[in-house]
């Protein structure tokens, strides 16, 4: 079973060929980061323009790298949402056209399900499982009792964790995307500022990062007004510890309560070294027989391989080319 | 030569299949709808009505701008994906030229297709039929303030015919500069026809599918501002494989 998958939900144009939902034959990603860095964040119109420039080239490369022809393919999969509508439209329309041209089934995929299923490219999923999904747009704990079943048991009430990283990144003047740079700086400092760990002791699995973000920004602005110089590495470390503490502690608590067989980490912020290490240590210490899967760095950011992995589940459900498929920018799990 | 042609560069959606000098099928819808939802089903229908299949198509013609950014991207993405996936020749034609093709004006007249670009700006160009009746571009398509363009036309002798759905809204602006040298095309000629697009594409040279992009005639605002401050980086490539 070979699936050609396409992902264009934000600022990466990606195509992949996936075998049986768990083996990557190719996974080509064209990143627009250098372009959006100029503006300090993703400009939707510019993202859409880049996608249309690269879409067929990237799909062709994915097929060439996998050594497959159209006649070898069993289905086309595409991210239908959530994401930037103009960006999603490029992937969706390319997928529809190619599926029509070769009379292939078309499988729409939820981008967040894709992030979760990136883990299946690393190890088989075992249920029930708990997924911590952390990205620029999402922060949620998802309980899965079986394939394709997603119960959100907790989520952020304001900013996503990745969004908070990007915002404080701007305040201390690191280039977009801030998360990566803050993570690097956080390796060098100490947790001296003791920022708030919002909702850490509350009896639910929700998160809040806007208070932490404001505390951080106030600290920096107050120091600026007094002409004081704060240690940037210590600021980064303190911020990162506050984020990771809350994410890890709630994940561990939920894993215990729901008695899961597996914990998985998903989303762009899964690339954060502090989160990876913190979660690994806590799971080893407090949940010693529960396996933890963390995707390799190459599968943490947006990529089409994860879309192909998630699509494999739905291969029976979508046996036709649905030419009326459309982008769903606000799609939820 | 069998051509599949489509245009979703503005509100109207039009798809046609043309073989040599014959229109086999044509669809034209002008109500506010979602092009992303409608275009592929309309293509399937147009092929079916023409009693043909994509594999029998020799060439795909698409209106690639100017127009609505999203509309252009939907048509261009579908066109280049179909062309690439089935190794079909691909031709991009100006959305303005498609409108101009509706005009029956003789060689004494200039045809001025108009697409509203908001804030009193228009996308427009200057076209004319030569002695043999062939539509030729007299001056390139532009994004311009409507009254500025009307002023520019005063330098040219002759009469001008404004054409397109948005033309009536700018008629007074042009009349103020050109008085009775400007006329409006009849409403029957205001919608783009994919069959006309197909006929225009018969003579053009095909482009590689990967290279076809919309001709927006305007940078994204953020890009425009950035390039003003960083003029040395014009034409830089910002996307990299990771």
Coordinates of C-alpha atoms in Angstrom, one line a residue:
Chain A
X1 CA 0.0 0.0 0.0
X2 CA 1.7 3.2 -1.2
X3 CA 0.4 6.6 -0.4
X4 CA 1.6 9.9 -1.9
X5 CA 1.0 12.6 0.7
X6 CA 1.0 16.3 0.4
X7 CA 1.2 18.9 3.2
X8 CA 1.0 22.7 2.7
X9 CA -0.8 24.0 5.9
X10 CA 1.7 26.7 6.8
X11 CA 5.2 27.6 5.6
X12 CA 6.5 24.2 4.4
X13 CA 5.7 22.7 1.1
X14 CA 6.1 18.9 1.6
X15 CA 5.4 15.7 -0.3
X16 CA 6.2 12.1 0.8
X17 CA 5.7 8.5 -0.3
X18 CA 4.8 6.2 2.6
X19 CA 4.5 2.4 2.5
X20 CA 1.9 0.7 4.8
X21 CA 1.6 3.7 7.0
X22 CA 4.9 3.2 8.8
X23 CA 7.7 3.2 6.3
X24 CA 9.1 6.4 4.7
X25 CA 10.2 5.9 1.1
X26 CA 10.7 9.7 0.7
X27 CA 9.8 12.9 2.6
X28 CA 10.8 16.1 0.8
X29 CA 10.3 19.4 2.7
X30 CA 10.8 22.8 1.2
X31 CA 11.0 25.4 4.0
X32 CA 10.0 29.0 3.6
X33 CA 11.6 30.0 7.0
X34 CA 14.2 32.3 5.4
X35 CA 11.4 34.2 3.6
X36 CA 9.2 34.7 6.6
X37 CA 12.2 35.5 8.9
X38 CA 12.3 38.8 7.0
X39 CA 8.9 39.7 8.5
X40 CA 9.3 38.2 11.9
X41 CA 6.6 35.7 11.3
X42 CA 4.6 33.9 8.6
X43 CA 2.9 36.2 6.1
X44 CA 0.0 34.1 4.8
X45 CA -0.1 35.7 1.3
X46 CA 3.6 35.1 0.8
X47 CA 3.3 31.5 2.1
X48 CA 0.6 30.8 -0.5
X49 CA 2.8 32.3 -3.2
X50 CA 5.7 30.1 -2.3
X51 CA 3.5 27.0 -2.2
X52 CA 2.2 27.5 -5.7
X53 CA 5.8 28.0 -7.0
X54 CA 7.1 24.7 -5.5
X55 CA 4.2 22.3 -5.3
X56 CA 4.7 20.2 -8.4
X57 CA 8.5 20.2 -8.1
X58 CA 8.4 18.9 -4.5
X59 CA 5.8 16.2 -5.4
X60 CA 8.0 15.1 -8.4
X61 CA 11.0 15.0 -6.1
X62 CA 9.2 12.9 -3.6
X63 CA 8.2 10.4 -6.3
X64 CA 11.6 10.3 -7.8
X65 CA 13.3 9.7 -4.4
X66 CA 10.9 6.9 -3.7
X67 CA 11.4 5.4 -7.2
X68 CA 7.7 5.2 -7.7
X69 CA 5.4 5.9 -10.7
X70 CA 1.8 6.9 -10.6
X71 CA 0.8 3.4 -11.4
X72 CA 2.5 2.2 -8.2
X73 CA 0.4 4.4 -6.0
X74 CA -2.8 3.3 -4.1
X75 CA -4.0 6.7 -2.9
X76 CA -3.2 10.4 -2.5
X77 CA -3.4 12.0 0.9
X78 CA -3.5 15.7 1.7
X79 CA -3.8 17.9 4.7
X80 CA -7.3 19.5 4.6
X81 CA -6.7 21.5 7.9
X82 CA -6.2 23.1 10.3
X83 CA -3.9 25.8 8.9
X84 CA -3.7 28.9 6.8
X85 CA -6.5 28.7 4.3
X86 CA -4.6 30.1 1.3
X87 CA -1.7 27.7 2.0
X88 CA -4.0 24.6 2.5
X89 CA -5.8 25.4 -0.8
X90 CA -2.6 24.7 -2.8
X91 CA -2.1 21.2 -1.4
X92 CA -5.8 20.4 -1.6
X93 CA -6.1 21.5 -5.3
X94 CA -2.9 19.8 -6.4
X95 CA -4.0 16.6 -4.7
X96 CA -7.4 16.7 -6.3
X97 CA -5.9 17.3 -9.7
X98 CA -3.4 14.5 -9.4
X99 CA -5.9 12.1 -8.0
X100 CA -8.3 12.9 -10.8
X101 CA -5.6 12.6 -13.5
X102 CA -4.7 9.1 -12.3
X103 CA -8.1 8.0 -10.9
X104 CA -6.7 7.5 -7.3
X105 CA -8.6 7.7 -4.0
X106 CA -8.1 10.9 -2.2
X107 CA -7.7 10.8 1.6
X108 CA -8.1 14.1 3.5
X109 CA -6.0 14.3 6.7
X110 CA -6.2 16.4 9.8
X111 CA -2.9 18.1 10.3
X112 CA -2.9 17.5 14.1
X113 CA -3.6 13.8 13.6
X114 CA -0.7 13.9 11.2
X115 CA 1.6 15.2 14.0
X116 CA 0.4 12.4 16.3
X117 CA 0.9 9.7 13.6
X118 CA 4.5 10.9 13.0
X119 CA 5.2 8.7 15.9
X120 CA 4.0 5.6 14.0
X121 CA 6.9 6.1 11.7
X122 CA 9.1 5.6 14.8
X123 CA 7.3 2.8 16.6
X124 CA 3.9 1.1 16.4
X125 CA 1.2 2.9 18.4
X126 CA -0.2 1.1 21.4
X127 CA -3.6 1.9 23.0
X128 CA -4.8 3.5 25.0
X129 CA -2.2 6.2 24.6
X130 CA -1.7 9.8 25.6
X131 CA -0.4 12.3 23.1
X132 CA 1.1 15.6 24.2
X133 CA 0.6 17.9 21.1
X134 CA 2.7 21.1 21.2
X135 CA 3.1 23.5 18.4
X136 CA 2.9 27.1 17.3
X137 CA -0.9 26.8 17.1
X138 CA -1.8 24.0 19.5
X139 CA -1.1 22.8 23.0
X140 CA -3.2 19.8 24.0
X141 CA -3.3 16.5 25.7
X142 CA -5.1 13.9 23.6
X143 CA -6.3 10.5 24.8
X144 CA -6.6 7.8 22.2
X145 CA -8.3 4.6 23.1
X146 CA -7.8 3.3 19.6
X147 CA -6.7 4.3 16.1
X148 CA -8.5 7.4 14.8
X149 CA -10.1 8.2 18.1
X150 CA -9.0 11.5 19.6
X151 CA -10.4 12.8 22.9
X152 CA -8.9 16.1 23.9
X153 CA -8.7 16.0 27.7
X154 CA -6.9 19.2 28.1
X155 CA -5.8 22.2 26.0
X156 CA -4.4 25.7 26.3
X157 CA -6.9 28.4 27.3
X158 CA -4.9 31.2 25.6
X159 CA -1.6 31.0 23.8
X160 CA -0.1 27.8 22.4
X161 CA 3.3 27.0 23.9
X162 CA 5.0 27.6 20.5
X163 CA 3.3 30.9 20.1
X164 CA 4.5 32.0 23.5
X165 CA 8.1 31.1 22.5
X166 CA 7.9 33.1 19.3
X167 CA 6.5 36.1 21.2
X168 CA 9.1 36.2 23.9
X169 CA 11.7 35.5 21.2
X170 CA 10.7 38.8 19.6
X171 CA 11.0 40.6 23.0
X172 CA 14.6 39.5 23.5
X173 CA 15.4 40.0 19.8
X174 CA 16.1 36.5 18.4
X175 CA 15.2 35.8 14.8
X176 CA 12.0 34.0 13.8
X177 CA 11.1 31.3 14.7
X178 CA 12.0 32.1 18.3
X179 CA 11.6 28.7 19.8
X180 CA 14.7 27.2 18.4
X181 CA 16.9 30.1 19.5
X182 CA 15.4 30.3 23.0
X183 CA 15.9 26.5 23.3
X184 CA 19.6 26.9 22.4
X185 CA 20.1 29.8 24.9
X186 CA 18.2 27.9 27.6
X187 CA 21.0 25.3 27.5
X188 CA 23.4 28.0 28.7
X189 CA 21.7 29.7 31.6
X190 CA 20.1 29.0 34.9
X191 CA 16.5 29.2 36.2
X192 CA 16.9 32.4 38.2
X193 CA 13.7 34.3 37.5
X194 CA 11.2 31.7 38.8
X195 CA 8.4 32.6 36.4
X196 CA 4.9 31.4 37.2
X197 CA 3.9 27.8 36.4
X198 CA 0.3 28.6 35.5
X199 CA -2.4 26.0 36.4
X200 CA 0.2 23.4 37.4
X201 CA -1.7 22.4 40.5
X202 CA -5.2 22.8 39.2
X203 CA -7.3 19.7 39.0
X204 CA -7.6 19.6 35.2
X205 CA -5.4 19.1 32.2
X206 CA -5.7 22.6 30.7
X207 CA -2.8 25.0 30.1
X208 CA -2.2 28.7 30.1
X209 CA 0.8 30.5 28.8
X210 CA -0.2 34.1 28.4
X211 CA 0.5 34.9 32.1
X212 CA 4.0 33.5 31.7
X213 CA 4.5 35.4 28.6
X214 CA 3.3 38.7 30.3
X215 CA 5.5 38.0 33.3
X216 CA 8.5 37.5 31.0
X217 CA 7.8 40.7 29.0
X218 CA 7.2 42.8 32.1
X219 CA 10.4 41.6 33.7
X220 CA 12.3 42.6 30.5
X221 CA 10.6 46.0 30.2
X222 CA 11.0 46.9 33.8
X223 CA 14.7 46.1 33.6
X224 CA 14.9 48.2 30.4
X225 CA 13.3 51.2 32.1
X226 CA 15.7 51.0 34.9
X227 CA 18.6 50.6 32.5
X228 CA 19.4 47.2 33.9
X229 CA 20.8 44.4 31.8
X230 CA 19.3 41.0 32.4
X231 CA 21.2 37.8 31.6
X232 CA 19.5 36.6 28.4
X233 CA 20.5 33.0 28.8
X234 CA 19.0 33.0 32.3
X235 CA 15.8 34.5 31.0
X236 CA 15.6 31.8 28.3
X237 CA 16.3 29.0 30.8
X238 CA 13.8 30.4 33.3
X239 CA 11.1 30.6 30.6
X240 CA 11.8 27.2 29.2
X241 CA 11.7 25.6 32.6
X242 CA 8.4 27.2 33.4
X243 CA 6.9 25.9 30.1
X244 CA 8.4 22.4 30.4
X245 CA 7.5 22.0 34.0
X246 CA 3.8 22.5 33.3
X247 CA 3.7 20.4 30.2
X248 CA 5.5 17.5 31.8
X249 CA 3.7 17.5 35.1
X250 CA 0.3 17.5 33.5
X251 CA 1.3 14.8 31.0
X252 CA 2.6 12.5 33.7
X253 CA -0.5 13.1 35.9
X254 CA -2.9 12.4 33.0
X255 CA -0.9 9.3 32.0
X256 CA -1.4 7.9 35.5
X257 CA -5.1 8.7 35.7
X258 CA -5.9 7.3 32.3
X259 CA -3.6 4.3 32.8
X260 CA -2.2 4.5 29.3
X261 CA 0.1 2.0 27.6
X262 CA 2.1 4.6 25.7
X263 CA 2.9 8.3 25.8
X264 CA 3.8 10.2 22.6
X265 CA 5.1 13.6 21.9
X266 CA 3.9 15.5 18.8
X267 CA 4.1 18.9 17.1
X268 CA 6.8 21.4 16.2
X269 CA 7.7 22.0 19.9
X270 CA 8.5 18.3 20.2
X271 CA 11.8 19.4 18.7
X272 CA 12.6 21.4 21.9
X273 CA 15.5 19.7 23.6
X274 CA 14.3 20.8 27.1
X275 CA 10.9 19.3 26.6
X276 CA 12.3 16.1 25.1
X277 CA 14.7 15.7 28.0
X278 CA 12.2 16.8 30.7
X279 CA 9.5 14.4 29.5
X280 CA 12.0 11.5 29.2
X281 CA 13.3 12.0 32.7
X282 CA 9.8 12.4 34.3
X283 CA 8.4 9.4 32.5
X284 CA 11.4 7.2 33.5
X285 CA 11.1 8.3 37.1
X286 CA 7.4 8.3 37.6
X287 CA 6.0 5.9 35.0
X288 CA 8.8 3.4 34.6
X289 CA 7.0 0.8 32.6
X290 CA 5.2 3.2 30.2
X291 CA 7.0 3.5 26.9
X292 CA 7.5 7.1 25.6
X293 CA 7.9 7.8 21.9
X294 CA 9.4 11.0 20.7
X295 CA 9.7 11.5 16.9
X296 CA 13.1 12.2 15.4
X297 CA 13.7 15.9 14.8
X298 CA 13.1 15.5 11.1
X299 CA 9.4 14.5 11.8
X300 CA 8.7 17.2 14.5
X301 CA 8.2 20.1 12.1
X302 CA 5.5 20.0 9.4
X303 CA 6.1 17.3 6.9
X304 CA 4.1 15.1 4.5
X305 CA 5.4 11.8 5.8
X306 CA 3.2 12.2 8.9
X307 CA 0.2 12.9 6.7
X308 CA 0.8 9.7 4.8
X309 CA 1.1 7.8 8.1
X310 CA -2.2 9.2 9.4
X311 CA -3.9 8.6 6.0
X312 CA -3.2 4.9 6.1
X313 CA -5.8 4.5 8.8
X314 CA -8.5 5.9 6.6
X315 CA -7.7 4.0 3.4
X316 CA -10.9 2.0 3.6
X317 CA -13.1 5.0 4.3
X318 CA -12.0 7.0 1.3
X319 CA -12.1 4.9 -1.9
X320 CA -13.0 7.6 -4.4
X321 CA -11.6 10.9 -5.6
X322 CA -13.7 13.5 -3.8
X323 CA -13.3 16.4 -6.3
X324 CA -15.3 18.7 -4.0
X325 CA -12.8 18.4 -1.2
X326 CA -12.0 21.8 0.2
X327 CA -9.5 23.3 2.7
X328 CA -10.8 23.4 6.4
X329 CA -8.7 26.0 8.1
X330 CA -10.5 25.6 11.4
X331 CA -10.6 21.8 11.5
X332 CA -10.4 20.2 14.9
X333 CA -9.4 16.7 15.9
Chain B
X1 CA -5.5 19.7 -31.1
X2 CA -7.8 19.3 -28.1
X3 CA -7.6 21.9 -25.4
X4 CA -8.9 22.0 -21.8
X5 CA -9.2 25.6 -20.7
X6 CA -10.3 27.2 -17.5
X7 CA -10.4 30.6 -15.7
X8 CA -11.1 31.3 -12.1
X9 CA -9.2 34.6 -11.8
X10 CA -12.3 36.5 -10.6
X11 CA -15.8 35.7 -9.5
X12 CA -16.8 33.9 -12.8
X13 CA -15.8 30.3 -13.2
X14 CA -15.5 29.1 -16.8
X15 CA -14.3 25.8 -18.2
X16 CA -14.2 24.7 -21.8
X17 CA -13.0 21.9 -24.1
X18 CA -12.1 23.0 -27.6
X19 CA -10.9 21.0 -30.5
X20 CA -9.3 23.0 -33.3
X21 CA -11.9 25.4 -34.4
X22 CA -14.8 23.8 -32.5
X23 CA -16.1 24.4 -29.0
X24 CA -17.1 20.9 -27.6
X25 CA -18.3 22.1 -24.2
X26 CA -18.3 25.2 -22.2
X27 CA -19.4 26.2 -18.7
X28 CA -19.8 29.6 -17.3
X29 CA -21.0 30.4 -13.8
X30 CA -21.1 33.9 -12.4
X31 CA -22.4 33.7 -8.9
X32 CA -20.4 34.0 -5.7
X33 CA -19.2 30.5 -5.1
X34 CA -16.1 28.7 -3.9
X35 CA -13.7 28.1 -6.8
X36 CA -11.7 25.5 -4.7
X37 CA -14.9 23.5 -4.3
X38 CA -16.2 24.0 -7.9
X39 CA -13.3 23.9 -10.3
X40 CA -12.4 20.2 -10.3
X41 CA -16.0 19.0 -10.5
X42 CA -16.5 21.5 -13.4
X43 CA -13.5 20.2 -15.2
X44 CA -14.7 16.6 -14.8
X45 CA -18.1 17.7 -16.1
X46 CA -16.7 19.7 -19.1
X47 CA -14.7 16.7 -20.2
X48 CA -17.6 14.4 -19.8
X49 CA -19.9 16.7 -21.8
X50 CA -17.3 16.9 -24.5
X51 CA -17.3 13.2 -24.6
X52 CA -13.6 13.0 -23.9
X53 CA -11.1 12.3 -21.1
X54 CA -8.0 14.0 -19.7
X55 CA -5.7 11.5 -21.5
X56 CA -7.0 12.8 -24.8
X57 CA -6.3 16.4 -24.0
X58 CA -3.2 17.8 -25.8
X59 CA -3.0 21.1 -24.1
X60 CA -4.2 22.8 -20.9
X61 CA -4.8 26.6 -21.0
X62 CA -5.2 28.6 -17.8
X63 CA -5.9 32.3 -17.2
X64 CA -2.9 33.1 -14.9
X65 CA -3.6 36.6 -13.9
X66 CA -4.1 39.3 -12.9
X67 CA -7.1 38.8 -10.6
X68 CA -8.1 37.5 -7.2
X69 CA -4.9 36.1 -5.7
X70 CA -6.7 33.0 -4.3
X71 CA -8.7 32.5 -7.5
X72 CA -5.5 32.6 -9.6
X73 CA -3.7 30.2 -7.3
X74 CA -6.5 27.6 -7.5
X75 CA -6.6 27.6 -11.3
X76 CA -2.8 27.7 -11.7
X77 CA -2.3 24.9 -9.1
X78 CA -4.9 22.7 -10.8
X79 CA -3.5 23.5 -14.2
X80 CA 0.1 22.7 -13.4
X81 CA -0.8 19.7 -11.4
X82 CA -2.9 18.2 -14.2
X83 CA -0.3 19.1 -16.8
X84 CA 2.5 17.6 -14.8
X85 CA 0.7 14.5 -13.7
X86 CA -0.4 13.6 -17.3
X87 CA 2.5 15.2 -19.2
X88 CA 0.2 17.6 -21.0
X89 CA 1.3 20.8 -22.6
X90 CA 0.6 23.9 -20.5
X91 CA -0.1 27.5 -21.5
X92 CA -0.8 30.5 -19.3
X93 CA -2.8 33.4 -20.8
X94 CA -3.4 36.8 -19.3
X95 CA -6.8 37.0 -17.6
X96 CA -7.1 40.5 -19.2
X97 CA -6.4 39.1 -22.7
X98 CA -9.2 36.6 -22.2
X99 CA -11.6 39.5 -21.5
X100 CA -10.3 41.5 -24.4
X101 CA -11.0 38.5 -26.7
X102 CA -14.7 39.1 -26.2
X103 CA -14.5 42.4 -28.0
X104 CA -15.5 42.4 -31.7
X105 CA -13.8 45.8 -32.2
X106 CA -12.0 46.3 -35.5
X107 CA -8.4 47.4 -35.8
X108 CA -9.3 51.1 -35.4
X109 CA -10.2 50.6 -31.8
X110 CA -8.3 49.9 -28.6
X111 CA -9.7 47.3 -26.2
X112 CA -9.2 48.1 -22.5
X113 CA -10.0 45.1 -20.3
X114 CA -10.6 46.2 -16.7
X115 CA -10.4 44.2 -13.4
X116 CA -11.1 46.1 -10.1
X117 CA -7.9 46.0 -7.9
X118 CA -9.6 48.0 -5.1
X119 CA -8.9 51.4 -3.7
X120 CA -9.5 53.0 -7.2
X121 CA -6.8 50.8 -8.7
X122 CA -7.3 48.5 -11.6
X123 CA -5.6 45.8 -13.5
X124 CA -5.7 46.7 -17.1
X125 CA -3.9 46.5 -20.4
X126 CA -4.2 47.8 -24.0
X127 CA -5.2 45.3 -26.8
X128 CA -6.1 45.7 -30.4
X129 CA -7.2 43.4 -33.3
X130 CA -4.8 43.6 -36.2
X131 CA -5.9 43.7 -39.8
X132 CA -6.2 39.9 -39.8
X133 CA -8.4 40.0 -36.7
X134 CA -5.8 38.6 -34.4
X135 CA -5.8 40.0 -30.9
X136 CA -2.4 41.7 -30.0
X137 CA -1.1 43.2 -26.8
X138 CA -0.4 46.9 -27.5
X139 CA 1.0 47.6 -24.0
X140 CA 1.6 45.3 -21.1
X141 CA -0.9 44.5 -18.4
X142 CA -0.5 46.8 -15.4
X143 CA -1.7 47.4 -11.8
X144 CA -2.4 51.2 -11.8
X145 CA -4.6 53.9 -10.3
X146 CA -7.6 54.1 -12.6
X147 CA -7.5 57.9 -13.3
X148 CA -3.8 57.7 -13.9
X149 CA -4.4 55.1 -16.6
X150 CA -7.2 57.2 -18.1
X151 CA -4.8 60.2 -18.3
X152 CA -2.2 58.0 -20.0
X153 CA -4.7 57.0 -22.7
X154 CA -5.2 60.7 -23.6
X155 CA -1.8 60.6 -25.2
X156 CA -3.0 57.9 -27.7
X157 CA -5.2 58.7 -30.7
X158 CA -8.2 56.6 -31.3
X159 CA -11.2 55.2 -29.4
X160 CA -11.2 52.9 -26.4
X161 CA -13.6 50.2 -25.4
X162 CA -13.7 49.3 -21.7
X163 CA -14.6 45.6 -21.2
X164 CA -15.1 43.3 -18.3
X165 CA -17.5 42.9 -15.3
X166 CA -15.8 45.7 -13.4
X167 CA -15.6 48.1 -16.4
X168 CA -18.9 50.0 -15.8
X169 CA -17.7 51.0 -12.3
X170 CA -14.8 52.9 -13.9
X171 CA -16.5 54.2 -16.9
X172 CA -17.0 57.7 -15.4
X173 CA -13.3 57.9 -14.5
X174 CA -12.3 57.2 -18.0
X175 CA -14.9 59.5 -19.5
X176 CA -13.6 62.4 -17.4
X177 CA -10.3 62.2 -19.3
X178 CA -11.4 60.8 -22.7
X179 CA -15.0 62.0 -23.0
X180 CA -16.6 60.5 -26.1
X181 CA -13.4 58.6 -27.1
X182 CA -14.4 55.9 -24.6
X183 CA -17.3 53.4 -24.8
X184 CA -18.4 50.5 -22.7
X185 CA -18.6 47.1 -24.2
X186 CA -22.1 45.6 -24.1
X187 CA -22.9 43.4 -21.0
X188 CA -23.0 40.3 -23.1
X189 CA -19.2 40.7 -23.5
X190 CA -18.3 41.2 -19.9
X191 CA -17.7 37.6 -18.8
X192 CA -14.6 35.6 -19.5
X193 CA -15.1 32.6 -21.8
X194 CA -12.8 29.6 -21.4
X195 CA -13.4 28.8 -25.1
X196 CA -11.8 32.2 -26.0
X197 CA -8.9 31.3 -23.7
X198 CA -8.5 28.0 -25.5
X199 CA -8.4 29.7 -28.9
X200 CA -5.8 32.2 -27.6
X201 CA -3.7 29.3 -26.2
X202 CA -3.6 27.5 -29.6
X203 CA -0.8 29.7 -30.9
X204 CA 1.2 30.3 -27.8
X205 CA 4.3 28.4 -26.8
X206 CA 3.9 25.8 -24.0
X207 CA 5.7 26.3 -20.7
X208 CA 7.1 23.6 -18.3
X209 CA 4.5 22.8 -15.7
X210 CA 6.8 23.5 -12.8
X211 CA 7.5 27.0 -14.0
X212 CA 3.9 28.3 -14.4
X213 CA 3.0 30.8 -11.6
X214 CA 0.3 33.4 -11.3
X215 CA 1.0 36.8 -12.7
X216 CA -0.2 38.8 -9.8
X217 CA 1.1 42.1 -11.2
X218 CA 1.6 43.1 -7.5
X219 CA 3.8 42.0 -4.7
X220 CA 2.4 41.1 -1.3
X221 CA 2.4 44.3 0.7
X222 CA 4.9 42.9 3.3
X223 CA 7.3 42.0 0.4
X224 CA 6.9 45.3 -1.3
X225 CA 7.8 47.2 1.9
X226 CA 10.7 44.9 2.6
X227 CA 12.2 45.2 -0.9
X228 CA 11.9 49.0 -0.6
X229 CA 14.3 48.8 2.4
X230 CA 16.4 46.0 0.9
X231 CA 16.6 46.7 -2.9
X232 CA 19.7 44.5 -3.4
X233 CA 17.7 41.4 -2.6
X234 CA 15.3 41.6 -5.5
X235 CA 14.9 38.2 -7.1
X236 CA 16.5 36.3 -4.2
X237 CA 15.3 32.7 -3.7
X238 CA 13.8 32.3 -0.2
X239 CA 12.8 28.7 -0.2
X240 CA 15.2 25.9 0.6
X241 CA 15.0 22.1 0.7
X242 CA 15.6 20.8 4.3

